[in-house]
Amino acid sequence: MIAVMSKDATPHQIAHVQALLRQSGLDPVIGEFEGATLVITENEAPGAAGVLETATGVERVVDGQGAQQLTSRDFRSADSRVAVGGPDGAVLGGDGFVVIAGPCAVESQDQMTGVVDAVVAAGAAMLRGGAFKPRTSPYSFQGLGVAGLALLAEQRSRTGLPVVTEVVTPQDVERVAEESDMLQIGTRNMQNFALLREAGASGRPVLLKRGMAATIEEWLLAAEYLMHMGNGGVVLCERGIRSFDRSTRFTLDLSAVAEAKRRTHLPVVVDPSHSTGRPHLVGPMSLAAAACGADGLLIDVHTDARAALCDGAQALSGAQFADVMTRLRPVVEAVGRTL
Ligand code: PEP
Protein backbone atom coordinates (compact mmCIF):
# COMPACT_ATOMS: atom_id res chain seq x y z
CA MET A 1 0.00 0.00 0.00
CA ILE A 2 1.28 3.48 -0.82
CA ALA A 3 0.15 6.83 0.53
CA VAL A 4 1.04 9.51 -2.00
CA MET A 5 1.51 12.73 -0.04
CA SER A 6 0.62 16.04 -1.65
CA LYS A 7 3.66 18.02 -2.76
CA ASP A 8 3.17 20.56 0.04
CA ALA A 9 2.68 17.97 2.81
CA THR A 10 4.59 18.96 5.97
CA PRO A 11 7.09 16.66 7.74
CA HIS A 12 4.57 16.49 10.59
CA GLN A 13 1.81 15.21 8.26
CA ILE A 14 4.19 12.61 6.80
CA ALA A 15 5.20 11.45 10.29
CA HIS A 16 1.53 11.20 11.24
CA VAL A 17 0.81 8.93 8.26
CA GLN A 18 3.79 6.75 9.23
CA ALA A 19 2.45 6.55 12.79
CA LEU A 20 -1.00 5.53 11.55
CA LEU A 21 0.52 2.70 9.53
CA ARG A 22 2.62 1.53 12.48
CA GLN A 23 -0.55 1.41 14.59
CA SER A 24 -1.92 -1.01 11.96
CA GLY A 25 1.13 -3.23 12.46
CA LEU A 26 2.86 -2.09 9.23
CA ASP A 27 6.46 -0.96 8.79
CA PRO A 28 6.46 1.97 6.33
CA VAL A 29 9.43 3.26 4.35
CA ILE A 30 9.68 6.68 2.73
CA GLY A 31 10.14 7.06 -1.01
CA GLU A 32 9.95 9.89 -3.49
CA PHE A 33 8.42 10.12 -6.95
CA GLU A 34 8.45 13.27 -9.02
CA GLY A 35 8.75 15.55 -6.03
CA ALA A 36 6.03 13.90 -3.95
CA THR A 37 6.76 11.89 -0.79
CA LEU A 38 5.51 8.32 -0.80
CA VAL A 39 4.84 6.41 2.40
CA ILE A 40 5.15 2.78 1.37
CA THR A 41 4.37 -0.50 3.08
CA GLU A 42 5.03 -3.99 1.75
CA ASN A 43 1.91 -5.49 3.25
CA GLU A 44 -1.70 -4.46 3.55
CA ALA A 45 -3.74 -4.21 6.74
CA PRO A 46 -7.54 -4.35 6.81
CA GLY A 47 -9.00 -0.86 7.05
CA ALA A 48 -5.63 0.94 6.91
CA ALA A 49 -6.27 2.41 3.46
CA GLY A 50 -9.53 3.97 4.63
CA VAL A 51 -7.80 5.56 7.63
CA LEU A 52 -5.07 7.03 5.44
CA GLU A 53 -7.48 8.45 2.89
CA THR A 54 -8.83 10.86 5.48
CA ALA A 55 -5.42 11.88 6.90
CA THR A 56 -4.29 15.45 6.17
CA GLY A 57 -1.64 15.78 3.49
CA VAL A 58 -2.50 12.49 1.75
CA GLU A 59 -3.34 13.03 -1.91
CA ARG A 60 -4.32 9.43 -2.67
CA VAL A 61 -3.80 5.88 -1.50
CA VAL A 62 -2.71 3.15 -3.90
CA ASP A 63 -3.81 -0.23 -2.67
CA GLY A 64 -3.97 -3.78 -4.00
CA GLN A 65 -2.00 -6.80 -2.85
CA GLY A 66 0.07 -8.68 -5.38
CA ALA A 67 -0.79 -6.15 -8.08
CA GLN A 68 1.18 -3.49 -9.90
CA GLN A 69 0.90 -0.29 -7.92
CA LEU A 70 3.70 2.23 -8.53
CA THR A 71 4.57 0.92 -11.98
CA SER A 72 1.02 0.98 -13.36
CA ARG A 73 -0.60 3.51 -15.66
CA ASP A 74 -3.22 3.96 -12.91
CA PHE A 75 -0.53 5.43 -10.70
CA ARG A 76 0.83 7.65 -13.45
CA SER A 77 -0.87 7.87 -16.81
CA ALA A 78 1.85 9.84 -18.66
CA ASP A 79 5.17 8.27 -19.70
CA SER A 80 7.92 8.60 -17.10
CA ARG A 81 11.22 10.10 -18.05
CA VAL A 82 14.33 8.68 -16.44
CA ALA A 83 17.37 10.94 -16.38
CA VAL A 84 20.74 9.20 -16.25
CA GLY A 85 24.02 10.96 -15.53
CA GLY A 86 22.83 14.38 -14.40
CA PRO A 87 21.60 17.39 -16.38
CA ASP A 88 23.93 16.76 -19.34
CA GLY A 89 23.27 13.04 -19.41
CA ALA A 90 20.67 10.95 -21.22
CA VAL A 91 16.90 10.92 -20.73
CA LEU A 92 15.02 7.68 -21.34
CA GLY A 93 11.30 7.84 -22.01
CA GLY A 94 11.31 11.34 -23.51
CA ASP A 95 11.36 12.45 -27.14
CA GLY A 96 14.88 11.15 -27.64
CA PHE A 97 15.59 7.55 -28.63
CA VAL A 98 18.59 6.50 -26.53
CA VAL A 99 21.17 4.09 -27.91
CA ILE A 100 23.42 2.54 -25.27
CA ALA A 101 26.44 0.73 -26.70
CA GLY A 102 29.70 -0.88 -25.66
CA PRO A 103 31.27 -4.25 -25.11
CA CYS A 104 29.54 -7.08 -23.33
CA ALA A 105 32.44 -7.21 -20.86
CA VAL A 106 35.08 -4.68 -19.91
CA GLU A 107 38.38 -6.39 -20.79
CA SER A 108 41.17 -3.81 -20.86
CA GLN A 109 41.86 -0.10 -21.26
CA ASP A 110 42.78 -0.50 -24.94
CA GLN A 111 39.66 -2.52 -25.70
CA MET A 112 37.45 0.06 -23.95
CA THR A 113 39.04 3.02 -25.68
CA GLY A 114 38.71 1.40 -29.12
CA VAL A 115 35.07 0.40 -28.66
CA VAL A 116 34.05 3.64 -26.98
CA ASP A 117 35.66 5.79 -29.69
CA ALA A 118 33.73 3.82 -32.33
CA VAL A 119 30.33 4.01 -30.62
CA VAL A 120 30.69 7.68 -29.70
CA ALA A 121 31.62 8.57 -33.29
CA ALA A 122 28.47 6.78 -34.47
CA GLY A 123 26.19 8.62 -32.02
CA ALA A 124 25.72 6.43 -28.93
CA ALA A 125 24.21 8.43 -26.05
CA MET A 126 25.30 6.10 -23.26
CA LEU A 127 28.00 3.49 -22.70
CA ARG A 128 27.65 -0.08 -21.48
CA GLY A 129 30.18 -2.68 -20.29
CA GLY A 130 30.03 -5.47 -17.72
CA ALA A 131 32.59 -5.59 -14.93
CA PHE A 132 30.75 -8.27 -12.94
CA LYS A 133 29.59 -10.92 -15.42
CA PRO A 134 26.93 -13.48 -14.51
CA ARG A 135 28.18 -16.41 -16.61
CA THR A 136 26.39 -19.69 -17.13
CA SER A 137 29.63 -21.63 -16.64
CA PRO A 138 31.93 -21.03 -13.67
CA TYR A 139 34.85 -21.65 -16.08
CA SER A 140 33.95 -18.68 -18.30
CA PHE A 141 35.45 -15.19 -17.86
CA GLN A 142 33.69 -13.67 -14.84
CA GLY A 143 34.62 -10.04 -15.53
CA LEU A 144 37.34 -7.78 -14.12
CA GLY A 145 35.22 -6.81 -11.11
CA VAL A 146 36.27 -3.61 -9.36
CA ALA A 147 39.14 -3.05 -11.83
CA GLY A 148 36.56 -3.16 -14.64
CA LEU A 149 34.44 -0.53 -12.90
CA ALA A 150 37.46 1.78 -12.85
CA LEU A 151 38.06 1.27 -16.58
CA LEU A 152 34.42 2.05 -17.29
CA ALA A 153 34.51 5.16 -15.09
CA GLU A 154 37.59 6.29 -17.01
CA GLN A 155 35.59 6.18 -20.27
CA ARG A 156 32.81 8.14 -18.62
CA SER A 157 35.25 10.93 -17.68
CA ARG A 158 36.88 10.85 -21.11
CA THR A 159 33.63 11.11 -23.08
CA GLY A 160 31.18 12.72 -20.64
CA LEU A 161 28.65 9.98 -21.47
CA PRO A 162 26.76 8.16 -18.70
CA VAL A 163 27.57 4.49 -18.11
CA VAL A 164 25.42 1.51 -17.20
CA THR A 165 26.89 -1.66 -15.74
CA GLU A 166 25.54 -4.84 -14.20
CA VAL A 167 25.50 -5.58 -10.49
CA VAL A 168 25.07 -9.19 -9.44
CA THR A 169 25.10 -9.20 -5.64
CA PRO A 170 23.44 -6.95 -3.04
CA GLN A 171 26.84 -6.39 -1.36
CA ASP A 172 28.26 -4.81 -4.52
CA VAL A 173 25.39 -2.37 -5.10
CA GLU A 174 26.94 0.54 -3.20
CA ARG A 175 30.29 0.21 -4.97
CA VAL A 176 28.77 -0.17 -8.44
CA ALA A 177 26.42 2.77 -7.77
CA GLU A 178 29.39 4.96 -6.83
CA GLU A 179 31.29 4.18 -10.03
CA SER A 180 28.45 4.24 -12.57
CA ASP A 181 25.38 6.25 -13.53
CA MET A 182 22.91 3.39 -13.83
CA LEU A 183 22.75 -0.12 -12.39
CA GLN A 184 21.83 -3.03 -14.63
CA ILE A 185 20.01 -6.06 -13.25
CA GLY A 186 20.43 -8.93 -15.66
CA THR A 187 18.00 -11.56 -16.86
CA ARG A 188 19.34 -14.15 -14.42
CA ASN A 189 18.73 -11.86 -11.45
CA MET A 190 15.36 -10.37 -12.37
CA GLN A 191 13.75 -12.10 -9.40
CA ASN A 192 16.68 -11.81 -7.00
CA PHE A 193 14.56 -9.87 -4.53
CA ALA A 194 17.41 -9.04 -2.13
CA LEU A 195 19.30 -7.49 -5.05
CA LEU A 196 16.21 -5.63 -6.26
CA ARG A 197 15.65 -4.12 -2.81
CA GLU A 198 19.26 -3.01 -2.47
CA ALA A 199 19.34 -1.56 -6.01
CA GLY A 200 16.01 0.13 -5.37
CA ALA A 201 17.42 1.83 -2.27
CA SER A 202 20.65 2.90 -4.01
CA GLY A 203 19.28 6.13 -5.45
CA ARG A 204 20.71 5.24 -8.89
CA PRO A 205 18.46 4.60 -11.91
CA VAL A 206 18.14 0.89 -12.69
CA LEU A 207 17.92 -0.94 -16.03
CA LEU A 208 15.88 -4.06 -15.31
CA LYS A 209 16.21 -6.83 -17.86
CA ARG A 210 13.35 -9.24 -18.34
CA GLY A 211 14.01 -12.72 -16.98
CA MET A 212 14.47 -15.11 -19.88
CA ALA A 213 11.52 -17.17 -18.64
CA ALA A 214 9.54 -14.40 -16.97
CA THR A 215 6.04 -13.33 -17.88
CA ILE A 216 5.40 -9.64 -18.46
CA GLU A 217 3.56 -9.52 -15.16
CA GLU A 218 6.52 -11.01 -13.26
CA TRP A 219 8.83 -8.51 -14.95
CA LEU A 220 6.62 -5.58 -13.93
CA LEU A 221 6.34 -6.85 -10.37
CA ALA A 222 10.14 -7.06 -10.22
CA ALA A 223 10.14 -3.38 -11.27
CA GLU A 224 7.62 -2.79 -8.49
CA TYR A 225 10.25 -4.05 -5.98
CA LEU A 226 12.62 -1.33 -7.18
CA MET A 227 10.00 1.41 -7.11
CA HIS A 228 8.59 0.52 -3.74
CA MET A 229 12.04 1.11 -2.27
CA GLY A 230 11.56 4.70 -3.39
CA ASN A 231 13.37 4.46 -6.72
CA GLY A 232 11.54 6.33 -9.50
CA GLY A 233 14.31 5.76 -12.07
CA VAL A 234 13.40 2.34 -13.43
CA VAL A 235 13.87 1.40 -17.10
CA LEU A 236 12.72 -1.99 -18.43
CA CYS A 237 14.74 -3.95 -20.98
CA GLU A 238 13.30 -6.70 -23.20
CA ARG A 239 16.20 -9.03 -23.97
CA GLY A 240 14.56 -12.15 -25.37
CA ILE A 241 12.88 -15.17 -23.85
CA ARG A 242 13.54 -18.89 -24.13
CA SER A 243 11.77 -20.68 -26.93
CA PHE A 244 12.32 -23.94 -28.84
CA ASP A 245 14.13 -22.47 -31.84
CA ARG A 246 17.93 -22.52 -31.68
CA SER A 247 18.25 -20.39 -34.85
CA THR A 248 18.46 -17.44 -32.54
CA ARG A 249 19.97 -17.35 -29.05
CA PHE A 250 16.65 -16.32 -27.49
CA THR A 251 13.37 -15.14 -29.00
CA LEU A 252 13.04 -11.36 -28.99
CA ASP A 253 9.51 -10.64 -27.78
CA LEU A 254 8.72 -7.27 -29.33
CA SER A 255 5.05 -7.64 -28.45
CA ALA A 256 6.23 -7.39 -24.83
CA VAL A 257 7.49 -3.87 -25.55
CA ALA A 258 4.09 -2.64 -26.71
CA GLU A 259 2.29 -4.54 -23.94
CA ALA A 260 4.63 -3.29 -21.20
CA LYS A 261 4.21 0.26 -22.45
CA ARG A 262 0.45 -0.18 -22.31
CA ARG A 263 0.56 -1.38 -18.69
CA THR A 264 3.32 0.81 -17.27
CA HIS A 265 4.57 4.37 -17.52
CA LEU A 266 8.21 3.20 -17.31
CA PRO A 267 10.53 3.50 -20.32
CA VAL A 268 11.25 0.26 -22.18
CA VAL A 269 14.42 -0.46 -24.15
CA VAL A 270 15.38 -3.47 -26.25
CA ASP A 271 18.58 -5.53 -26.32
CA PRO A 272 18.85 -6.93 -29.86
CA SER A 273 22.30 -8.41 -29.11
CA HIS A 274 21.66 -10.84 -26.26
CA SER A 275 18.22 -11.72 -27.63
CA THR A 276 19.24 -12.73 -31.14
CA GLY A 277 22.86 -13.66 -30.49
CA ARG A 278 23.49 -12.99 -34.19
CA PRO A 279 25.09 -9.77 -35.51
CA HIS A 280 23.10 -9.88 -38.78
CA LEU A 281 19.83 -9.73 -36.80
CA VAL A 282 20.83 -6.79 -34.60
CA GLY A 283 20.11 -4.19 -37.31
CA PRO A 284 16.63 -5.45 -38.33
CA MET A 285 15.57 -5.93 -34.70
CA SER A 286 16.87 -2.47 -33.75
CA LEU A 287 14.71 -0.89 -36.45
CA ALA A 288 11.71 -2.99 -35.42
CA ALA A 289 12.20 -2.03 -31.76
CA ALA A 290 12.15 1.67 -32.64
CA ALA A 291 9.06 1.17 -34.81
CA CYS A 292 7.09 -0.64 -32.08
CA GLY A 293 7.59 2.08 -29.48
CA ALA A 294 10.78 1.19 -27.60
CA ASP A 295 12.57 4.10 -25.95
CA GLY A 296 16.05 2.94 -26.81
CA LEU A 297 18.45 0.08 -27.45
CA LEU A 298 21.29 -1.71 -25.68
CA ILE A 299 23.81 -2.97 -28.24
CA ASP A 300 27.01 -5.03 -27.86
CA VAL A 301 29.95 -3.67 -29.87
CA HIS A 302 33.53 -4.98 -29.99
CA THR A 303 36.38 -3.94 -32.24
CA ASP A 304 37.82 -7.49 -32.27
CA ALA A 305 34.80 -9.72 -31.69
CA ARG A 306 36.69 -12.96 -32.39
CA ALA A 307 38.98 -12.24 -29.43
CA ALA A 308 36.16 -11.06 -27.10
CA LEU A 309 36.16 -12.68 -23.67
CA CYS A 310 32.36 -12.68 -23.50
CA ASP A 311 29.61 -13.09 -26.12
CA GLY A 312 31.81 -12.11 -29.08
CA ALA A 313 29.50 -14.05 -31.42
CA GLN A 314 26.78 -11.42 -31.09
CA ALA A 315 28.89 -8.24 -31.07
CA LEU A 316 28.82 -5.72 -33.91
CA SER A 317 32.04 -4.18 -35.20
CA GLY A 318 32.34 -0.40 -35.01
CA ALA A 319 31.47 -0.15 -38.74
CA GLN A 320 28.43 -2.42 -38.38
CA PHE A 321 27.23 -0.33 -35.44
CA ALA A 322 27.63 2.88 -37.46
CA ASP A 323 25.60 1.30 -40.27
CA VAL A 324 22.79 0.34 -37.86
CA MET A 325 22.72 3.90 -36.52
CA THR A 326 22.40 5.30 -40.05
CA ARG A 327 19.53 2.94 -40.89
CA LEU A 328 17.86 3.56 -37.52
CA ARG A 329 17.58 7.35 -37.89
CA PRO A 330 14.71 7.47 -40.44
CA VAL A 331 12.69 4.92 -38.43
CA VAL A 332 13.18 6.86 -35.21
CA GLU A 333 12.14 10.07 -36.98
CA ALA A 334 9.11 8.35 -38.52
CA VAL A 335 7.78 7.62 -35.03
CA GLY A 336 8.29 11.25 -34.05
CA ARG A 337 11.45 10.91 -32.01
CA THR A 338 15.06 11.96 -32.32
CA LEU A 339 18.25 9.97 -32.28
C1 PEP B 1 24.46 -8.13 -20.47
O1 PEP B 1 23.74 -7.23 -20.95
O2 PEP B 1 25.67 -7.99 -20.29
C2 PEP B 1 23.85 -9.42 -20.11
C3 PEP B 1 24.55 -10.37 -19.50
O3 PEP B 1 22.56 -9.53 -20.50
P1 PEP B 1 21.43 -10.55 -20.02
O4 PEP B 1 21.30 -10.39 -18.56
O5 PEP B 1 20.25 -10.07 -20.79
O6 PEP B 1 21.87 -11.92 -20.45
Coordinates of C-alpha atoms and ligand atoms in Angstrom, one line a residue:
M1 CA 0.0 0.0 0.0
I2 CA 1.3 3.5 -0.8
A3 CA 0.2 6.8 0.5
V4 CA 1.0 9.5 -2.0
M5 CA 1.5 12.7 0.0
S6 CA 0.6 16.0 -1.6
K7 CA 3.7 18.0 -2.8
D8 CA 3.2 20.6 0.0
A9 CA 2.7 18.0 2.8
T10 CA 4.6 19.0 6.0
P11 CA 7.1 16.7 7.7
H12 CA 4.6 16.5 10.6
Q13 CA 1.8 15.2 8.3
I14 CA 4.2 12.6 6.8
A15 CA 5.2 11.5 10.3
H16 CA 1.5 11.2 11.2
V17 CA 0.8 8.9 8.3
Q18 CA 3.8 6.7 9.2
A19 CA 2.5 6.5 12.8
L20 CA -1.0 5.5 11.5
L21 CA 0.5 2.7 9.5
R22 CA 2.6 1.5 12.5
Q23 CA -0.5 1.4 14.6
S24 CA -1.9 -1.0 12.0
G25 CA 1.1 -3.2 12.5
L26 CA 2.9 -2.1 9.2
D27 CA 6.5 -1.0 8.8
P28 CA 6.5 2.0 6.3
V29 CA 9.4 3.3 4.3
I30 CA 9.7 6.7 2.7
G31 CA 10.1 7.1 -1.0
E32 CA 10.0 9.9 -3.5
F33 CA 8.4 10.1 -6.9
E34 CA 8.4 13.3 -9.0
G35 CA 8.8 15.6 -6.0
A36 CA 6.0 13.9 -3.9
T37 CA 6.8 11.9 -0.8
L38 CA 5.5 8.3 -0.8
V39 CA 4.8 6.4 2.4
I40 CA 5.1 2.8 1.4
T41 CA 4.4 -0.5 3.1
E42 CA 5.0 -4.0 1.7
N43 CA 1.9 -5.5 3.3
E44 CA -1.7 -4.5 3.5
A45 CA -3.7 -4.2 6.7
P46 CA -7.5 -4.3 6.8
G47 CA -9.0 -0.9 7.1
A48 CA -5.6 0.9 6.9
A49 CA -6.3 2.4 3.5
G50 CA -9.5 4.0 4.6
V51 CA -7.8 5.6 7.6
L52 CA -5.1 7.0 5.4
E53 CA -7.5 8.4 2.9
T54 CA -8.8 10.9 5.5
A55 CA -5.4 11.9 6.9
T56 CA -4.3 15.4 6.2
G57 CA -1.6 15.8 3.5
V58 CA -2.5 12.5 1.8
E59 CA -3.3 13.0 -1.9
R60 CA -4.3 9.4 -2.7
V61 CA -3.8 5.9 -1.5
V62 CA -2.7 3.1 -3.9
D63 CA -3.8 -0.2 -2.7
G64 CA -4.0 -3.8 -4.0
Q65 CA -2.0 -6.8 -2.8
G66 CA 0.1 -8.7 -5.4
A67 CA -0.8 -6.1 -8.1
Q68 CA 1.2 -3.5 -9.9
Q69 CA 0.9 -0.3 -7.9
L70 CA 3.7 2.2 -8.5
T71 CA 4.6 0.9 -12.0
S72 CA 1.0 1.0 -13.4
R73 CA -0.6 3.5 -15.7
D74 CA -3.2 4.0 -12.9
F75 CA -0.5 5.4 -10.7
R76 CA 0.8 7.6 -13.4
S77 CA -0.9 7.9 -16.8
A78 CA 1.8 9.8 -18.7
D79 CA 5.2 8.3 -19.7
S80 CA 7.9 8.6 -17.1
R81 CA 11.2 10.1 -18.1
V82 CA 14.3 8.7 -16.4
A83 CA 17.4 10.9 -16.4
V84 CA 20.7 9.2 -16.2
G85 CA 24.0 11.0 -15.5
G86 CA 22.8 14.4 -14.4
P87 CA 21.6 17.4 -16.4
D88 CA 23.9 16.8 -19.3
G89 CA 23.3 13.0 -19.4
A90 CA 20.7 10.9 -21.2
V91 CA 16.9 10.9 -20.7
L92 CA 15.0 7.7 -21.3
G93 CA 11.3 7.8 -22.0
G94 CA 11.3 11.3 -23.5
D95 CA 11.4 12.5 -27.1
G96 CA 14.9 11.1 -27.6
F97 CA 15.6 7.5 -28.6
V98 CA 18.6 6.5 -26.5
V99 CA 21.2 4.1 -27.9
I100 CA 23.4 2.5 -25.3
A101 CA 26.4 0.7 -26.7
G102 CA 29.7 -0.9 -25.7
P103 CA 31.3 -4.3 -25.1
C104 CA 29.5 -7.1 -23.3
A105 CA 32.4 -7.2 -20.9
V106 CA 35.1 -4.7 -19.9
E107 CA 38.4 -6.4 -20.8
S108 CA 41.2 -3.8 -20.9
Q109 CA 41.9 -0.1 -21.3
D110 CA 42.8 -0.5 -24.9
Q111 CA 39.7 -2.5 -25.7
M112 CA 37.5 0.1 -24.0
T113 CA 39.0 3.0 -25.7
G114 CA 38.7 1.4 -29.1
V115 CA 35.1 0.4 -28.7
V116 CA 34.1 3.6 -27.0
D117 CA 35.7 5.8 -29.7
A118 CA 33.7 3.8 -32.3
V119 CA 30.3 4.0 -30.6
V120 CA 30.7 7.7 -29.7
A121 CA 31.6 8.6 -33.3
A122 CA 28.5 6.8 -34.5
G123 CA 26.2 8.6 -32.0
A124 CA 25.7 6.4 -28.9
A125 CA 24.2 8.4 -26.1
M126 CA 25.3 6.1 -23.3
L127 CA 28.0 3.5 -22.7
R128 CA 27.7 -0.1 -21.5
G129 CA 30.2 -2.7 -20.3
G130 CA 30.0 -5.5 -17.7
A131 CA 32.6 -5.6 -14.9
F132 CA 30.7 -8.3 -12.9
K133 CA 29.6 -10.9 -15.4
P134 CA 26.9 -13.5 -14.5
R135 CA 28.2 -16.4 -16.6
T136 CA 26.4 -19.7 -17.1
S137 CA 29.6 -21.6 -16.6
P138 CA 31.9 -21.0 -13.7
Y139 CA 34.8 -21.7 -16.1
S140 CA 33.9 -18.7 -18.3
F141 CA 35.4 -15.2 -17.9
Q142 CA 33.7 -13.7 -14.8
G143 CA 34.6 -10.0 -15.5
L144 CA 37.3 -7.8 -14.1
G145 CA 35.2 -6.8 -11.1
V146 CA 36.3 -3.6 -9.4
A147 CA 39.1 -3.1 -11.8
G148 CA 36.6 -3.2 -14.6
L149 CA 34.4 -0.5 -12.9
A150 CA 37.5 1.8 -12.8
L151 CA 38.1 1.3 -16.6
L152 CA 34.4 2.1 -17.3
A153 CA 34.5 5.2 -15.1
E154 CA 37.6 6.3 -17.0
Q155 CA 35.6 6.2 -20.3
R156 CA 32.8 8.1 -18.6
S157 CA 35.3 10.9 -17.7
R158 CA 36.9 10.8 -21.1
T159 CA 33.6 11.1 -23.1
G160 CA 31.2 12.7 -20.6
L161 CA 28.7 10.0 -21.5
P162 CA 26.8 8.2 -18.7
V163 CA 27.6 4.5 -18.1
V164 CA 25.4 1.5 -17.2
T165 CA 26.9 -1.7 -15.7
E166 CA 25.5 -4.8 -14.2
V167 CA 25.5 -5.6 -10.5
V168 CA 25.1 -9.2 -9.4
T169 CA 25.1 -9.2 -5.6
P170 CA 23.4 -6.9 -3.0
Q171 CA 26.8 -6.4 -1.4
D172 CA 28.3 -4.8 -4.5
V173 CA 25.4 -2.4 -5.1
E174 CA 26.9 0.5 -3.2
R175 CA 30.3 0.2 -5.0
V176 CA 28.8 -0.2 -8.4
A177 CA 26.4 2.8 -7.8
E178 CA 29.4 5.0 -6.8
E179 CA 31.3 4.2 -10.0
S180 CA 28.5 4.2 -12.6
D181 CA 25.4 6.2 -13.5
M182 CA 22.9 3.4 -13.8
L183 CA 22.7 -0.1 -12.4
Q184 CA 21.8 -3.0 -14.6
I185 CA 20.0 -6.1 -13.3
G186 CA 20.4 -8.9 -15.7
T187 CA 18.0 -11.6 -16.9
R188 CA 19.3 -14.2 -14.4
N189 CA 18.7 -11.9 -11.5
M190 CA 15.4 -10.4 -12.4
Q191 CA 13.8 -12.1 -9.4
N192 CA 16.7 -11.8 -7.0
F193 CA 14.6 -9.9 -4.5
A194 CA 17.4 -9.0 -2.1
L195 CA 19.3 -7.5 -5.1
L196 CA 16.2 -5.6 -6.3
R197 CA 15.6 -4.1 -2.8
E198 CA 19.3 -3.0 -2.5
A199 CA 19.3 -1.6 -6.0
G200 CA 16.0 0.1 -5.4
A201 CA 17.4 1.8 -2.3
S202 CA 20.6 2.9 -4.0
G203 CA 19.3 6.1 -5.5
R204 CA 20.7 5.2 -8.9
P205 CA 18.5 4.6 -11.9
V206 CA 18.1 0.9 -12.7
L207 CA 17.9 -0.9 -16.0
L208 CA 15.9 -4.1 -15.3
K209 CA 16.2 -6.8 -17.9
R210 CA 13.4 -9.2 -18.3
G211 CA 14.0 -12.7 -17.0
M212 CA 14.5 -15.1 -19.9
A213 CA 11.5 -17.2 -18.6
A214 CA 9.5 -14.4 -17.0
T215 CA 6.0 -13.3 -17.9
I216 CA 5.4 -9.6 -18.5
E217 CA 3.6 -9.5 -15.2
E218 CA 6.5 -11.0 -13.3
W219 CA 8.8 -8.5 -14.9
L220 CA 6.6 -5.6 -13.9
L221 CA 6.3 -6.9 -10.4
A222 CA 10.1 -7.1 -10.2
A223 CA 10.1 -3.4 -11.3
E224 CA 7.6 -2.8 -8.5
Y225 CA 10.3 -4.0 -6.0
L226 CA 12.6 -1.3 -7.2
M227 CA 10.0 1.4 -7.1
H228 CA 8.6 0.5 -3.7
M229 CA 12.0 1.1 -2.3
G230 CA 11.6 4.7 -3.4
N231 CA 13.4 4.5 -6.7
G232 CA 11.5 6.3 -9.5
G233 CA 14.3 5.8 -12.1
V234 CA 13.4 2.3 -13.4
V235 CA 13.9 1.4 -17.1
L236 CA 12.7 -2.0 -18.4
C237 CA 14.7 -4.0 -21.0
E238 CA 13.3 -6.7 -23.2
R239 CA 16.2 -9.0 -24.0
G240 CA 14.6 -12.2 -25.4
I241 CA 12.9 -15.2 -23.8
R242 CA 13.5 -18.9 -24.1
S243 CA 11.8 -20.7 -26.9
F244 CA 12.3 -23.9 -28.8
D245 CA 14.1 -22.5 -31.8
R246 CA 17.9 -22.5 -31.7
S247 CA 18.3 -20.4 -34.9
T248 CA 18.5 -17.4 -32.5
R249 CA 20.0 -17.3 -29.0
F250 CA 16.7 -16.3 -27.5
T251 CA 13.4 -15.1 -29.0
L252 CA 13.0 -11.4 -29.0
D253 CA 9.5 -10.6 -27.8
L254 CA 8.7 -7.3 -29.3
S255 CA 5.1 -7.6 -28.4
A256 CA 6.2 -7.4 -24.8
V257 CA 7.5 -3.9 -25.5
A258 CA 4.1 -2.6 -26.7
E259 CA 2.3 -4.5 -23.9
A260 CA 4.6 -3.3 -21.2
K261 CA 4.2 0.3 -22.5
R262 CA 0.5 -0.2 -22.3
R263 CA 0.6 -1.4 -18.7
T264 CA 3.3 0.8 -17.3
H265 CA 4.6 4.4 -17.5
L266 CA 8.2 3.2 -17.3
P267 CA 10.5 3.5 -20.3
V268 CA 11.2 0.3 -22.2
V269 CA 14.4 -0.5 -24.2
V270 CA 15.4 -3.5 -26.3
D271 CA 18.6 -5.5 -26.3
P272 CA 18.8 -6.9 -29.9
S273 CA 22.3 -8.4 -29.1
H274 CA 21.7 -10.8 -26.3
S275 CA 18.2 -11.7 -27.6
T276 CA 19.2 -12.7 -31.1
G277 CA 22.9 -13.7 -30.5
R278 CA 23.5 -13.0 -34.2
P279 CA 25.1 -9.8 -35.5
H280 CA 23.1 -9.9 -38.8
L281 CA 19.8 -9.7 -36.8
V282 CA 20.8 -6.8 -34.6
G283 CA 20.1 -4.2 -37.3
P284 CA 16.6 -5.4 -38.3
M285 CA 15.6 -5.9 -34.7
S286 CA 16.9 -2.5 -33.8
L287 CA 14.7 -0.9 -36.5
A288 CA 11.7 -3.0 -35.4
A289 CA 12.2 -2.0 -31.8
A290 CA 12.2 1.7 -32.6
A291 CA 9.1 1.2 -34.8
C292 CA 7.1 -0.6 -32.1
G293 CA 7.6 2.1 -29.5
A294 CA 10.8 1.2 -27.6
D295 CA 12.6 4.1 -25.9
G296 CA 16.0 2.9 -26.8
L297 CA 18.5 0.1 -27.5
L298 CA 21.3 -1.7 -25.7
I299 CA 23.8 -3.0 -28.2
D300 CA 27.0 -5.0 -27.9
V301 CA 30.0 -3.7 -29.9
H302 CA 33.5 -5.0 -30.0
T303 CA 36.4 -3.9 -32.2
D304 CA 37.8 -7.5 -32.3
A305 CA 34.8 -9.7 -31.7
R306 CA 36.7 -13.0 -32.4
A307 CA 39.0 -12.2 -29.4
A308 CA 36.2 -11.1 -27.1
L309 CA 36.2 -12.7 -23.7
C310 CA 32.4 -12.7 -23.5
D311 CA 29.6 -13.1 -26.1
G312 CA 31.8 -12.1 -29.1
A313 CA 29.5 -14.0 -31.4
Q314 CA 26.8 -11.4 -31.1
A315 CA 28.9 -8.2 -31.1
L316 CA 28.8 -5.7 -33.9
S317 CA 32.0 -4.2 -35.2
G318 CA 32.3 -0.4 -35.0
A319 CA 31.5 -0.2 -38.7
Q320 CA 28.4 -2.4 -38.4
F321 CA 27.2 -0.3 -35.4
A322 CA 27.6 2.9 -37.5
D323 CA 25.6 1.3 -40.3
V324 CA 22.8 0.3 -37.9
M325 CA 22.7 3.9 -36.5
T326 CA 22.4 5.3 -40.0
R327 CA 19.5 2.9 -40.9
L328 CA 17.9 3.6 -37.5
R329 CA 17.6 7.3 -37.9
P330 CA 14.7 7.5 -40.4
V331 CA 12.7 4.9 -38.4
V332 CA 13.2 6.9 -35.2
E333 CA 12.1 10.1 -37.0
A334 CA 9.1 8.3 -38.5
V335 CA 7.8 7.6 -35.0
G336 CA 8.3 11.3 -34.0
R337 CA 11.4 10.9 -32.0
T338 CA 15.1 12.0 -32.3
L339 CA 18.3 10.0 -32.3
Ligands
PEP1 C1 24.5 -8.1 -20.5 O1 23.7 -7.2 -20.9 O2 25.7 -8.0 -20.3 C2 23.9 -9.4 -20.1 C3 24.5 -10.4 -19.5 O3 22.6 -9.5 -20.5 P1 21.4 -10.6 -20.0 O4 21.3 -10.4 -18.6 O5 20.3 -10.1 -20.8 O6 21.9 -11.9 -20.4

